[in-house]
PDB file of C-alpha atoms and ligand atoms in Angstrom:
ATOM      1  CA  UNK A   1      54.238 124.105 181.482  1.00 41.00           C
ATOM      2  CA  UNK A   2      50.998 123.592 183.336  1.00 43.00           C
ATOM      3  CA  UNK A   3      50.698 120.566 185.786  1.00 44.00           C
ATOM      4  CA  UNK A   4      47.414 118.824 186.055  1.00 45.00           C
ATOM      5  CA  UNK A   5      45.824 117.674 189.381  1.00 40.00           C
ATOM      6  CA  UNK A   6      47.394 114.217 189.090  1.00 44.00           C
ATOM      7  CA  UNK A   7      50.971 115.724 188.978  1.00 43.00           C
ATOM      8  CA  UNK A   8      50.155 118.165 191.834  1.00 39.00           C
ATOM      9  CA  UNK A   9      48.182 115.888 194.030  1.00 40.00           C
ATOM     10  CA  UNK A  10      50.779 116.329 196.795  1.00 38.00           C
ATOM     11  CA  UNK A  11      50.687 120.028 196.582  1.00 38.00           C
ATOM     12  CA  UNK A  12      46.881 120.547 196.323  1.00 36.00           C
ATOM     13  CA  UNK A  13      46.515 120.727 200.090  1.00 34.00           C
ATOM     14  CA  UNK A  14      48.560 123.791 200.225  1.00 35.00           C
ATOM     15  CA  UNK A  15      46.637 127.101 199.765  1.00 36.00           C
ATOM     16  CA  UNK A  16      49.683 129.197 199.329  1.00 36.00           C
ATOM     17  CA  UNK A  17      50.421 130.560 195.893  1.00 40.00           C
ATOM     18  CA  UNK A  18      53.734 128.541 195.710  1.00 42.00           C
ATOM     19  CA  UNK A  19      54.931 125.617 197.473  1.00 42.00           C
ATOM     20  CA  UNK A  20      57.782 123.098 197.611  1.00 44.00           C
ATOM     21  CA  UNK A  21      57.257 119.370 197.863  1.00 44.00           C
ATOM     22  CA  UNK A  22      57.823 115.891 196.329  1.00 46.00           C
ATOM     23  CA  UNK A  23      56.587 115.219 192.760  1.00 42.00           C
ATOM     24  CA  UNK A  24      54.920 112.136 191.515  1.00 43.00           C
ATOM     25  CA  UNK A  25      58.481 110.601 190.814  1.00 41.00           C
ATOM     26  CA  UNK A  26      59.702 111.264 194.200  1.00 43.00           C
ATOM     27  CA  UNK A  27      62.042 114.046 193.344  1.00 45.00           C
ATOM     28  CA  UNK A  28      62.654 116.479 196.195  1.00 45.00           C
ATOM     29  CA  UNK A  29      62.451 120.282 196.265  1.00 47.00           C
ATOM     30  CA  UNK A  30      60.164 120.907 193.216  1.00 49.00           C
ATOM     31  CA  UNK A  31      58.750 124.199 193.401  1.00 53.00           C
ATOM     32  CA  UNK A  32      55.182 124.891 191.994  1.00 52.00           C
ATOM     33  CA  UNK A  33      53.415 128.171 191.582  1.00 53.00           C
ATOM     34  CA  UNK A  34      49.544 128.216 191.713  1.00 57.00           C
ATOM     35  CA  UNK A  35      47.894 130.210 188.861  1.00 55.00           C
ATOM     36  CA  UNK A  36      44.444 131.981 189.202  1.00 53.00           C
ATOM     37  CA  UNK A  37      42.807 129.182 187.222  1.00 59.00           C
ATOM     38  CA  UNK A  38      43.908 126.650 189.866  1.00 58.00           C
ATOM     39  CA  UNK A  39      46.712 125.037 187.658  1.00 63.00           C
ATOM     40  CA  UNK A  40      50.218 124.547 188.916  1.00 60.00           C
ATOM     41  CA  UNK A  41      53.220 125.095 187.110  1.00 57.00           C
ATOM     42  CA  UNK A  42      56.829 124.236 187.826  1.00 57.00           C
ATOM     43  CA  UNK A  43      59.097 127.311 188.864  1.00 53.00           C
ATOM     44  CA  UNK A  44      62.159 127.124 186.601  1.00 52.00           C
ATOM     45  CA  UNK A  45      64.977 125.978 188.664  1.00 53.00           C
ATOM     46  CA  UNK A  46      67.442 122.884 188.317  1.00 53.00           C
ATOM     47  CA  UNK A  47      65.865 119.937 189.845  1.00 57.00           C
ATOM     48  CA  UNK A  48      66.844 116.216 189.809  1.00 62.00           C
ATOM     49  CA  UNK A  49      64.410 115.689 186.949  1.00 64.00           C
ATOM     50  CA  UNK A  50      65.681 118.514 185.016  1.00 63.00           C
ATOM     51  CA  UNK A  51      69.257 117.450 185.587  1.00 65.00           C
ATOM     52  CA  UNK A  52      68.313 114.008 184.232  1.00 65.00           C
ATOM     53  CA  UNK A  53      66.754 115.501 181.232  1.00 61.00           C
ATOM     54  CA  UNK A  54      69.985 117.516 180.581  1.00 62.00           C
ATOM     55  CA  UNK A  55      71.938 114.496 181.124  1.00 59.00           C
ATOM     56  CA  UNK A  56      70.084 112.453 178.552  1.00 59.00           C
ATOM     57  CA  UNK A  57      70.179 115.231 176.130  1.00 61.00           C
ATOM     58  CA  UNK A  58      73.921 115.500 176.552  1.00 58.00           C
ATOM     59  CA  UNK A  59      74.373 111.704 176.088  1.00 58.00           C
ATOM     60  CA  UNK A  60      71.993 111.782 173.006  1.00 54.00           C
ATOM     61  CA  UNK A  61      73.965 114.667 171.402  1.00 56.00           C
ATOM     62  CA  UNK A  62      77.290 112.766 172.048  1.00 51.00           C
ATOM     63  CA  UNK A  63      75.965 109.713 170.348  1.00 52.00           C
ATOM     64  CA  UNK A  64      74.370 111.623 167.390  1.00 48.00           C
ATOM     65  CA  UNK A  65      77.488 113.631 166.905  1.00 48.00           C
ATOM     66  CA  UNK A  66      79.669 110.293 166.960  1.00 50.00           C
ATOM     67  CA  UNK A  67      77.249 108.637 164.425  1.00 47.00           C
ATOM     68  CA  UNK A  68      77.461 111.638 162.118  1.00 46.00           C
ATOM     69  CA  UNK A  69      81.147 112.060 162.362  1.00 56.00           C
ATOM     70  CA  UNK A  70      82.384 108.555 162.129  1.00 82.00           C
ATOM     71  CA  UNK A  71      85.330 108.165 159.652  1.00 93.00           C
ATOM     72  CA  UNK A  72      85.065 105.966 156.662  1.00 95.00           C
ATOM     73  CA  UNK A  73      87.653 104.013 154.736  1.00 97.00           C
ATOM     74  CA  UNK A  74      89.431 106.231 152.166  1.00 98.00           C
ATOM     75  CA  UNK A  75      88.608 109.607 154.106  1.00 98.00           C
ATOM     76  CA  UNK A  76      91.581 111.686 155.362  1.00 98.00           C
ATOM     77  CA  UNK A  77      92.278 111.205 159.039  1.00 98.00           C
ATOM     78  CA  UNK A  78      91.666 114.729 160.606  1.00 98.00           C
ATOM     79  CA  UNK A  79      94.738 116.598 161.518  1.00 98.00           C
ATOM     80  CA  UNK A  80      93.819 117.161 165.198  1.00 98.00           C
ATOM     81  CA  UNK A  81      96.047 119.051 167.531  1.00 98.00           C
ATOM     82  CA  UNK A  82      96.469 116.708 170.362  1.00 98.00           C
ATOM     83  CA  UNK A  83      97.756 116.844 173.804  1.00 98.00           C
ATOM     84  CA  UNK A  84     100.063 113.755 174.487  1.00 98.00           C
ATOM     85  CA  UNK A  85     102.354 112.179 176.945  1.00 98.00           C
ATOM     86  CA  UNK A  86     105.227 113.558 174.648  1.00 97.00           C
ATOM     87  CA  UNK A  87     103.800 116.993 174.348  1.00 98.00           C
ATOM     88  CA  UNK A  88     101.350 118.746 171.978  1.00 98.00           C
ATOM     89  CA  UNK A  89     101.307 117.329 168.400  1.00 98.00           C
ATOM     90  CA  UNK A  90      99.526 117.804 165.122  1.00 98.00           C
ATOM     91  CA  UNK A  91      98.659 114.272 164.021  1.00 98.00           C
ATOM     92  CA  UNK A  92      99.806 114.659 160.357  1.00 98.00           C
ATOM     93  CA  UNK A  93     103.115 116.455 161.241  1.00 98.00           C
ATOM     94  CA  UNK A  94     103.765 113.840 163.860  1.00 98.00           C
ATOM     95  CA  UNK A  95     103.260 110.911 161.348  1.00 98.00           C
ATOM     96  CA  UNK A  96     105.425 112.584 158.789  1.00 98.00           C
ATOM     97  CA  UNK A  97     105.579 110.143 155.723  1.00 98.00           C
ATOM     98  CA  UNK A  98     105.046 106.939 157.904  1.00 98.00           C
ATOM     99  CA  UNK A  99     102.063 104.781 158.538  1.00 99.00           C
ATOM    100  CA  UNK A 100     100.223 105.291 161.686  1.00 98.00           C
ATOM    101  CA  UNK A 101      97.919 103.412 164.063  1.00 98.00           C
ATOM    102  CA  UNK A 102      95.737 105.276 166.513  1.00 98.00           C
ATOM    103  CA  UNK A 103      94.057 103.001 169.008  1.00 98.00           C
ATOM    104  CA  UNK A 104      91.667 104.159 171.733  1.00 98.00           C
ATOM    105  CA  UNK A 105      90.986 103.012 175.270  1.00 98.00           C
ATOM    106  CA  UNK A 106      87.975 103.740 177.605  1.00 97.00           C
ATOM    107  CA  UNK A 107      90.102 104.845 180.533  1.00 97.00           C
ATOM    108  CA  UNK A 108      93.349 104.666 182.440  1.00 98.00           C
ATOM    109  CA  UNK A 109      93.812 102.118 185.237  1.00 98.00           C
ATOM    110  CA  UNK A 110      91.412  99.678 183.633  1.00 97.00           C
ATOM    111  CA  UNK A 111      92.647  96.082 183.417  1.00 98.00           C
ATOM    112  CA  UNK A 112      92.071  95.237 179.807  1.00 98.00           C
ATOM    113  CA  UNK A 113      93.522  98.355 178.679  1.00 98.00           C
ATOM    114  CA  UNK A 114      96.606  97.820 180.693  1.00 98.00           C
ATOM    115  CA  UNK A 115      97.121  94.351 179.124  1.00 98.00           C
ATOM    116  CA  UNK A 116      96.556  95.877 175.569  1.00 98.00           C
ATOM    117  CA  UNK A 117      99.056  98.773 176.145  1.00 98.00           C
ATOM    118  CA  UNK A 118     101.636  96.369 177.606  1.00 98.00           C
ATOM    119  CA  UNK A 119     101.433  94.129 174.480  1.00 98.00           C
ATOM    120  CA  UNK A 120     101.583  97.150 172.162  1.00 98.00           C
ATOM    121  CA  UNK A 121     104.703  98.376 174.044  1.00 97.00           C
ATOM    122  CA  UNK A 122     106.432  94.992 173.576  1.00 96.00           C
ATOM    123  CA  UNK A 123     105.527  94.808 169.861  1.00 97.00           C
ATOM    124  CA  UNK A 124     106.595  98.496 169.320  1.00 97.00           C
ATOM    125  CA  UNK A 125     109.879  97.268 167.528  1.00 97.00           C
ATOM    126  CA  UNK A 126     107.790  95.183 165.138  1.00 98.00           C
ATOM    127  CA  UNK A 127     105.537  98.190 164.181  1.00 98.00           C
ATOM    128  CA  UNK A 128     108.825 100.216 163.754  1.00 98.00           C
ATOM    129  CA  UNK A 129     110.162  97.720 161.376  1.00 98.00           C
ATOM    130  CA  UNK A 130     107.051  98.309 159.338  1.00 98.00           C
ATOM    131  CA  UNK A 131     107.669 102.096 159.198  1.00 98.00           C
ATOM    132  CA  UNK A 132     104.535 102.547 161.354  1.00 99.00           C
ATOM    133  CA  UNK A 133     104.115 104.801 164.360  1.00 98.00           C
ATOM    134  CA  UNK A 134     101.618 103.847 167.215  1.00 98.00           C
ATOM    135  CA  UNK A 135      99.556 106.313 169.129  1.00 98.00           C
ATOM    136  CA  UNK A 136      97.310 105.439 171.928  1.00 98.00           C
ATOM    137  CA  UNK A 137      94.267 107.430 173.225  1.00 98.00           C
ATOM    138  CA  UNK A 138      92.539 107.141 176.499  1.00 98.00           C
ATOM    139  CA  UNK A 139      89.738 109.297 178.101  1.00 97.00           C
ATOM    140  CA  UNK A 140      91.995 110.629 180.945  1.00 97.00           C
ATOM    141  CA  UNK A 141      94.528 113.262 181.340  1.00 98.00           C
ATOM    142  CA  UNK A 142      98.186 113.205 180.362  1.00 98.00           C
ATOM    143  CA  UNK A 143      99.186 113.333 183.991  1.00 98.00           C
ATOM    144  CA  UNK A 144      97.071 110.323 184.827  1.00 98.00           C
ATOM    145  CA  UNK A 145      98.611 108.547 181.701  1.00 98.00           C
ATOM    146  CA  UNK A 146     102.064 109.223 182.786  1.00 97.00           C
ATOM    147  CA  UNK A 147     101.235 107.555 186.225  1.00 97.00           C
ATOM    148  CA  UNK A 148      99.485 104.619 184.686  1.00 98.00           C
ATOM    149  CA  UNK A 149     102.561 103.938 182.338  1.00 97.00           C
ATOM    150  CA  UNK A 150     104.474 102.905 185.423  1.00 95.00           C
ATOM    151  CA  UNK A 151     101.967 100.127 185.901  1.00 96.00           C
ATOM    152  CA  UNK A 152     101.954  99.170 182.156  1.00 97.00           C
ATOM    153  CA  UNK A 153     105.818  98.860 182.229  1.00 94.00           C
ATOM    154  CA  UNK A 154     105.430  96.682 185.276  1.00 95.00           C
ATOM    155  CA  UNK A 155     102.740  94.586 183.640  1.00 96.00           C
ATOM    156  CA  UNK A 156     104.662  94.104 180.432  1.00 93.00           C
ATOM    157  CA  UNK A 157     107.733  93.231 182.607  1.00 88.00           C
ATOM    158  CA  UNK A 158     109.881  95.946 180.702  1.00 77.00           C
ATOM    159  CA  UNK A 159     112.631  96.297 183.161  1.00 68.00           C
ATOM    160  CA  UNK A 160     115.377  97.163 180.877  1.00 62.00           C
ATOM    161  CA  UNK A 161     116.307 100.901 181.651  1.00 51.00           C
ATOM    162  CA  UNK A 162     116.511 101.775 177.966  1.00 53.00           C
ATOM    163  CA  UNK A 163     112.964 100.632 177.496  1.00 53.00           C
ATOM    164  CA  UNK A 164     111.662 102.746 180.463  1.00 65.00           C
ATOM    165  CA  UNK A 165     110.875 105.385 177.886  1.00 86.00           C
ATOM    166  CA  UNK A 166     107.320 104.388 176.823  1.00 94.00           C
ATOM    167  CA  UNK A 167     107.678 103.485 173.125  1.00 96.00           C
ATOM    168  CA  UNK A 168     104.686 105.718 171.858  1.00 98.00           C
ATOM    169  CA  UNK A 169     102.623 108.606 172.914  1.00 98.00           C
ATOM    170  CA  UNK A 170      99.205 108.378 174.592  1.00 98.00           C
ATOM    171  CA  UNK A 171      96.689 111.150 173.751  1.00 98.00           C
ATOM    172  CA  UNK A 172      94.790 113.048 176.478  1.00 98.00           C
ATOM    173  CA  UNK A 173      91.180 112.692 175.541  1.00 98.00           C
ATOM    174  CA  UNK A 174      89.753 113.486 178.971  1.00 97.00           C
ATOM    175  CA  UNK A 175      87.069 115.632 177.536  1.00 96.00           C
ATOM    176  CA  UNK A 176      86.200 112.844 175.014  1.00 96.00           C
ATOM    177  CA  UNK A 177      86.305 115.426 172.167  1.00 96.00           C
ATOM    178  CA  UNK A 178      88.239 113.020 169.935  1.00 97.00           C
ATOM    179  CA  UNK A 179      86.338 109.961 170.900  1.00 96.00           C
ATOM    180  CA  UNK A 180      83.055 111.851 170.128  1.00 95.00           C
ATOM    181  CA  UNK A 181      84.288 113.292 166.723  1.00 95.00           C
ATOM    182  CA  UNK A 182      85.538 109.816 165.549  1.00 95.00           C
ATOM    183  CA  UNK A 183      82.417 107.962 166.655  1.00 93.00           C
ATOM    184  CA  UNK A 184      83.984 105.857 169.293  1.00 94.00           C
ATOM    185  CA  UNK A 185      81.392 106.447 171.937  1.00 94.00           C
ATOM    186  CA  UNK A 186      79.566 103.128 172.618  1.00 91.00           C
ATOM    187  CA  UNK A 187      75.964 103.750 173.604  1.00 88.00           C
ATOM    188  CA  UNK A 188      75.702 100.236 174.993  1.00 91.00           C
ATOM    189  CA  UNK A 189      78.543 100.049 177.457  1.00 90.00           C
ATOM    190  CA  UNK A 190      78.511 102.424 180.249  1.00 91.00           C
ATOM    191  CA  UNK A 191      80.522 103.216 183.315  1.00 89.00           C
ATOM    192  CA  UNK A 192      79.422 103.032 186.872  1.00 88.00           C
ATOM    193  CA  UNK A 193      77.794 106.554 186.380  1.00 89.00           C
ATOM    194  CA  UNK A 194      75.807 105.463 183.367  1.00 90.00           C
ATOM    195  CA  UNK A 195      78.113 107.287 181.062  1.00 90.00           C
ATOM    196  CA  UNK A 196      78.743 105.545 177.734  1.00 93.00           C
ATOM    197  CA  UNK A 197      82.213 104.189 177.384  1.00 94.00           C
ATOM    198  CA  UNK A 198      84.600 104.844 174.532  1.00 95.00           C
ATOM    199  CA  UNK A 199      84.942 101.790 172.417  1.00 96.00           C
ATOM    200  CA  UNK A 200      88.267 100.210 171.412  1.00 97.00           C
ATOM    201  CA  UNK A 201      88.828 101.629 167.895  1.00 97.00           C
ATOM    202  CA  UNK A 202      91.857 101.101 165.733  1.00 98.00           C
ATOM    203  CA  UNK A 203      92.625 103.672 162.880  1.00 98.00           C
ATOM    204  CA  UNK A 204      95.093 102.504 160.343  1.00 98.00           C
ATOM    205  CA  UNK A 205      96.419 105.726 158.641  1.00 98.00           C
ATOM    206  CA  UNK A 206      98.539 105.408 155.511  1.00 98.00           C
ATOM    207  CA  UNK A 207     101.420 107.674 154.519  1.00 98.00           C
ATOM    208  CA  UNK A 208      98.862 109.700 152.416  1.00 98.00           C
ATOM    209  CA  UNK A 209      96.862 110.337 155.738  1.00 98.00           C
ATOM    210  CA  UNK A 210      93.964 108.389 154.448  1.00 98.00           C
ATOM    211  CA  UNK A 211      92.098 105.708 156.558  1.00 98.00           C
ATOM    212  CA  UNK A 212      93.159 102.306 155.321  1.00 98.00           C
ATOM    213  CA  UNK A 213      91.330 100.136 157.819  1.00 98.00           C
ATOM    214  CA  UNK A 214      89.184 100.494 160.898  1.00 97.00           C
ATOM    215  CA  UNK A 215      88.523  98.024 163.773  1.00 97.00           C
ATOM    216  CA  UNK A 216      85.726  98.658 166.379  1.00 96.00           C
ATOM    217  CA  UNK A 217      85.452  96.445 169.557  1.00 96.00           C
ATOM    218  CA  UNK A 218      83.300  97.226 172.682  1.00 96.00           C
ATOM    219  CA  UNK A 219      85.159  98.083 175.867  1.00 96.00           C
ATOM    220  CA  UNK A 220      84.672  94.565 177.271  1.00 95.00           C
ATOM    221  CA  UNK A 221      86.717  92.825 174.566  1.00 97.00           C
ATOM    222  CA  UNK A 222      90.455  93.336 174.397  1.00 98.00           C
ATOM    223  CA  UNK A 223      92.027  93.420 170.934  1.00 98.00           C
ATOM    224  CA  UNK A 224      94.405  90.831 169.504  1.00 98.00           C
ATOM    225  CA  UNK A 225      97.592  92.652 168.628  1.00 98.00           C
ATOM    226  CA  UNK A 226      98.911  89.816 166.430  1.00 98.00           C
ATOM    227  CA  UNK A 227      95.800  90.522 164.352  1.00 98.00           C
ATOM    228  CA  UNK A 228      96.517  94.248 164.423  1.00 98.00           C
ATOM    229  CA  UNK A 229      99.987  93.449 163.108  1.00 98.00           C
ATOM    230  CA  UNK A 230      98.756  90.926 160.572  1.00 98.00           C
ATOM    231  CA  UNK A 231      96.288  93.560 159.182  1.00 98.00           C
ATOM    232  CA  UNK A 232      98.963  96.042 158.847  1.00 99.00           C
ATOM    233  CA  UNK A 233     101.138  93.478 156.865  1.00 98.00           C
ATOM    234  CA  UNK A 234      98.158  92.778 154.531  1.00 98.00           C
ATOM    235  CA  UNK A 235      97.437  96.477 153.945  1.00 98.00           C
ATOM    236  CA  UNK A 236     101.110  97.231 153.210  1.00 98.00           C
ATOM    237  CA  UNK A 237     101.502  94.212 150.825  1.00 98.00           C
ATOM    238  CA  UNK A 238      98.278  95.158 149.063  1.00 98.00           C
ATOM    239  CA  UNK A 239      99.509  98.621 148.558  1.00 97.00           C
ATOM    240  CA  UNK A 240     102.690  97.382 147.138  1.00 98.00           C
ATOM    241  CA  UNK A 241     101.383  94.607 145.036  1.00 98.00           C
ATOM    242  CA  UNK A 242      97.987  94.111 143.081  1.00 98.00           C
ATOM    243  CA  UNK A 243      96.989  91.295 145.602  1.00 98.00           C
ATOM    244  CA  UNK A 244      94.534  90.473 148.305  1.00 98.00           C
ATOM    245  CA  UNK A 245      95.253  88.266 151.192  1.00 98.00           C
ATOM    246  CA  UNK A 246      92.930  85.201 151.903  1.00 98.00           C
ATOM    247  CA  UNK A 247      91.280  84.006 155.072  1.00 98.00           C
ATOM    248  CA  UNK A 248      93.745  83.455 158.019  1.00 98.00           C
ATOM    249  CA  UNK A 249      96.616  84.615 155.860  1.00 98.00           C
ATOM    250  CA  UNK A 250      99.981  84.946 157.553  1.00 98.00           C
ATOM    251  CA  UNK A 251     103.036  86.729 156.143  1.00 97.00           C
ATOM    252  CA  UNK A 252     104.819  84.374 153.822  1.00 97.00           C
ATOM    253  CA  UNK A 253     101.625  82.427 152.809  1.00 98.00           C
ATOM    254  CA  UNK A 254     100.376  82.564 149.219  1.00 98.00           C
ATOM    255  CA  UNK A 255      98.258  85.621 148.301  1.00 98.00           C
ATOM    256  CA  UNK A 256      95.188  85.991 146.014  1.00 98.00           C
ATOM    257  CA  UNK A 257      95.156  87.848 142.723  1.00 98.00           C
ATOM    258  CA  UNK A 258      91.774  89.583 142.425  1.00 98.00           C
ATOM    259  CA  UNK A 259      89.755  89.175 139.215  1.00 97.00           C
ATOM    260  CA  UNK A 260      89.973  92.778 138.153  1.00 97.00           C
ATOM    261  CA  UNK A 261      93.886  92.396 137.863  1.00 98.00           C
ATOM    262  CA  UNK A 262      94.732  92.177 134.165  1.00 97.00           C
ATOM    263  CA  UNK A 263      97.350  89.832 132.600  1.00 96.00           C
ATOM    264  CA  UNK A 264      99.482  92.790 131.809  1.00 97.00           C
ATOM    265  CA  UNK A 265      99.509  94.113 135.354  1.00 98.00           C
ATOM    266  CA  UNK A 266     100.290  90.442 136.544  1.00 98.00           C
ATOM    267  CA  UNK A 267     103.411  90.283 134.261  1.00 97.00           C
ATOM    268  CA  UNK A 268     104.493  93.783 135.178  1.00 98.00           C
ATOM    269  CA  UNK A 269     103.963  93.884 139.020  1.00 98.00           C
ATOM    270  CA  UNK A 270     104.092  90.187 140.318  1.00 98.00           C
ATOM    271  CA  UNK A 271     107.361  88.367 140.751  1.00 98.00           C
ATOM    272  CA  UNK A 272     105.943  84.960 140.333  1.00 98.00           C
ATOM    273  CA  UNK A 273     103.501  82.940 138.114  1.00 97.00           C
ATOM    274  CA  UNK A 274      99.849  82.797 139.053  1.00 98.00           C
ATOM    275  CA  UNK A 275      98.140  79.522 139.745  1.00 98.00           C
ATOM    276  CA  UNK A 276      94.346  79.251 138.685  1.00 98.00           C
ATOM    277  CA  UNK A 277      92.188  76.813 140.596  1.00 97.00           C
ATOM    278  CA  UNK A 278      90.400  74.888 137.734  1.00 95.00           C
ATOM    279  CA  UNK A 279      88.308  72.185 139.521  1.00 96.00           C
ATOM    280  CA  UNK A 280      85.446  74.304 140.713  1.00 98.00           C
ATOM    281  CA  UNK A 281      81.919  73.188 139.983  1.00 98.00           C
ATOM    282  CA  UNK A 282      81.308  76.548 138.328  1.00 98.00           C
ATOM    283  CA  UNK A 283      84.309  76.137 136.064  1.00 96.00           C
ATOM    284  CA  UNK A 284      85.267  79.713 136.550  1.00 97.00           C
ATOM    285  CA  UNK A 285      88.894  80.486 137.092  1.00 97.00           C
ATOM    286  CA  UNK A 286      88.463  83.231 139.639  1.00 98.00           C
ATOM    287  CA  UNK A 287      90.602  81.628 142.422  1.00 98.00           C
ATOM    288  CA  UNK A 288      93.981  82.726 141.489  1.00 98.00           C
ATOM    289  CA  UNK A 289      97.046  82.595 143.839  1.00 98.00           C
ATOM    290  CA  UNK A 290     100.697  83.430 143.713  1.00 98.00           C
ATOM    291  CA  UNK A 291     103.702  83.644 146.137  1.00 98.00           C
ATOM    292  CA  UNK A 292     105.631  86.745 146.754  1.00 98.00           C
ATOM    293  CA  UNK A 293     108.675  84.912 148.150  1.00 92.00           C
TER     294      UNK A 293
HETATM  295  C1  BEZ B   1      89.088  97.456 180.983  1.00 93.39           C
HETATM  296  O1  BEZ B   1      90.000  98.011 180.191  1.00 93.39           O
HETATM  297  O2  BEZ B   1      89.406  96.568 181.706  1.00 93.39           O
HETATM  298  C2  BEZ B   1      87.767  97.837 180.816  1.00 93.39           C
HETATM  299  C3  BEZ B   1      87.369  99.236 180.520  1.00 93.39           C
HETATM  300  C4  BEZ B   1      86.006  99.505 180.488  1.00 93.39           C
HETATM  301  C5  BEZ B   1      84.951  98.528 180.624  1.00 93.39           C
HETATM  302  C6  BEZ B   1      85.389  97.255 180.735  1.00 93.39           C
HETATM  303  C7  BEZ B   1      86.715  96.919 180.891  1.00 93.39           C
END
C-alpha cells in the first residue's frame, strides 16, 4: 500500500531509501521504503497498528461466528466433547436420559459468578429431584475451576464434609470455543483488556437432547436461580400435560389450557375440569384454567 505525503510527513525529511519513525497515529517503529516515484510504503512487519487490526478482525470473527452459530429452541444441543472438573465428557452421554441445564460464566474468581455457583450448589438437590443434571461453564481452566470451587464452597457455607464434593461439573472453556460456538460472546461487555465477555447463558436440554429453553443475561446481571428452577418446573409440566403456565406461575398454582387443546385431549389428559372465563369484553372463551393437584 502506498502512503501519501500526509502520512509520511514525518519521514519525508529522510533521504535514505528506508527509515523508521512515528506514523500519524503516534505508533512507534513503523518502517517505510521510498519508491522511485517518491511514494512511501510500509515494510510488511507487525506493528502496533497491524496488531490492532488483527485484534479487531479476531473479535469481529468471534462475534460473527457466535451470531451464526447460536442455538435455537427445538434444535439438538451439540454433543460436544468437554473437559470438566470431573474429567472429559461427551455431553449427550453424560446426560443419559435426564434433563440438563448448562449455564455459562464469564470467568473464574469473579464475584457475581461466585454467588451464582454457590446458589446452584445449594439448590443441587432440587434439580436432582427433577431428574435434571447441572453443568457449569466458565472461560478458565479446569485447574483454576478446582481452586475456585474452594471459595464457592466457603461462600455457600457448605461445611458438611459429604458436601465438599462439588455437586456438578464445570466445563473448561478457557479457549472460549464453546462460548463462541453457542453464541455466548457479548460484544458490548468487555474485560479490562477490551476482550468481549461471555454472557450468562442458560440452556435447558430435554431428555431428547433438544433445547427446550434459553436464557441470556449480560455479565453484569446475575441470574435468579429460583426462576431457573421455576422455568424447569413449567417446562416439565408442559411436557407432561397439554397446558401452559401463566404469568408469575408457581408450582401448585392453576395452569392454563391453550386454545389449540381439543375437548377430547382435555378429557384424556387432564385430571380435573377446565374453567372458562366468560366475562371478557370480547365474549371469547379463550382463558381456560385447570388445576393439576
Ligand atoms: C462477575 O461475575 O462478578 C462479573 C464478571 C464479569 C463482568 C462483571 C461481573
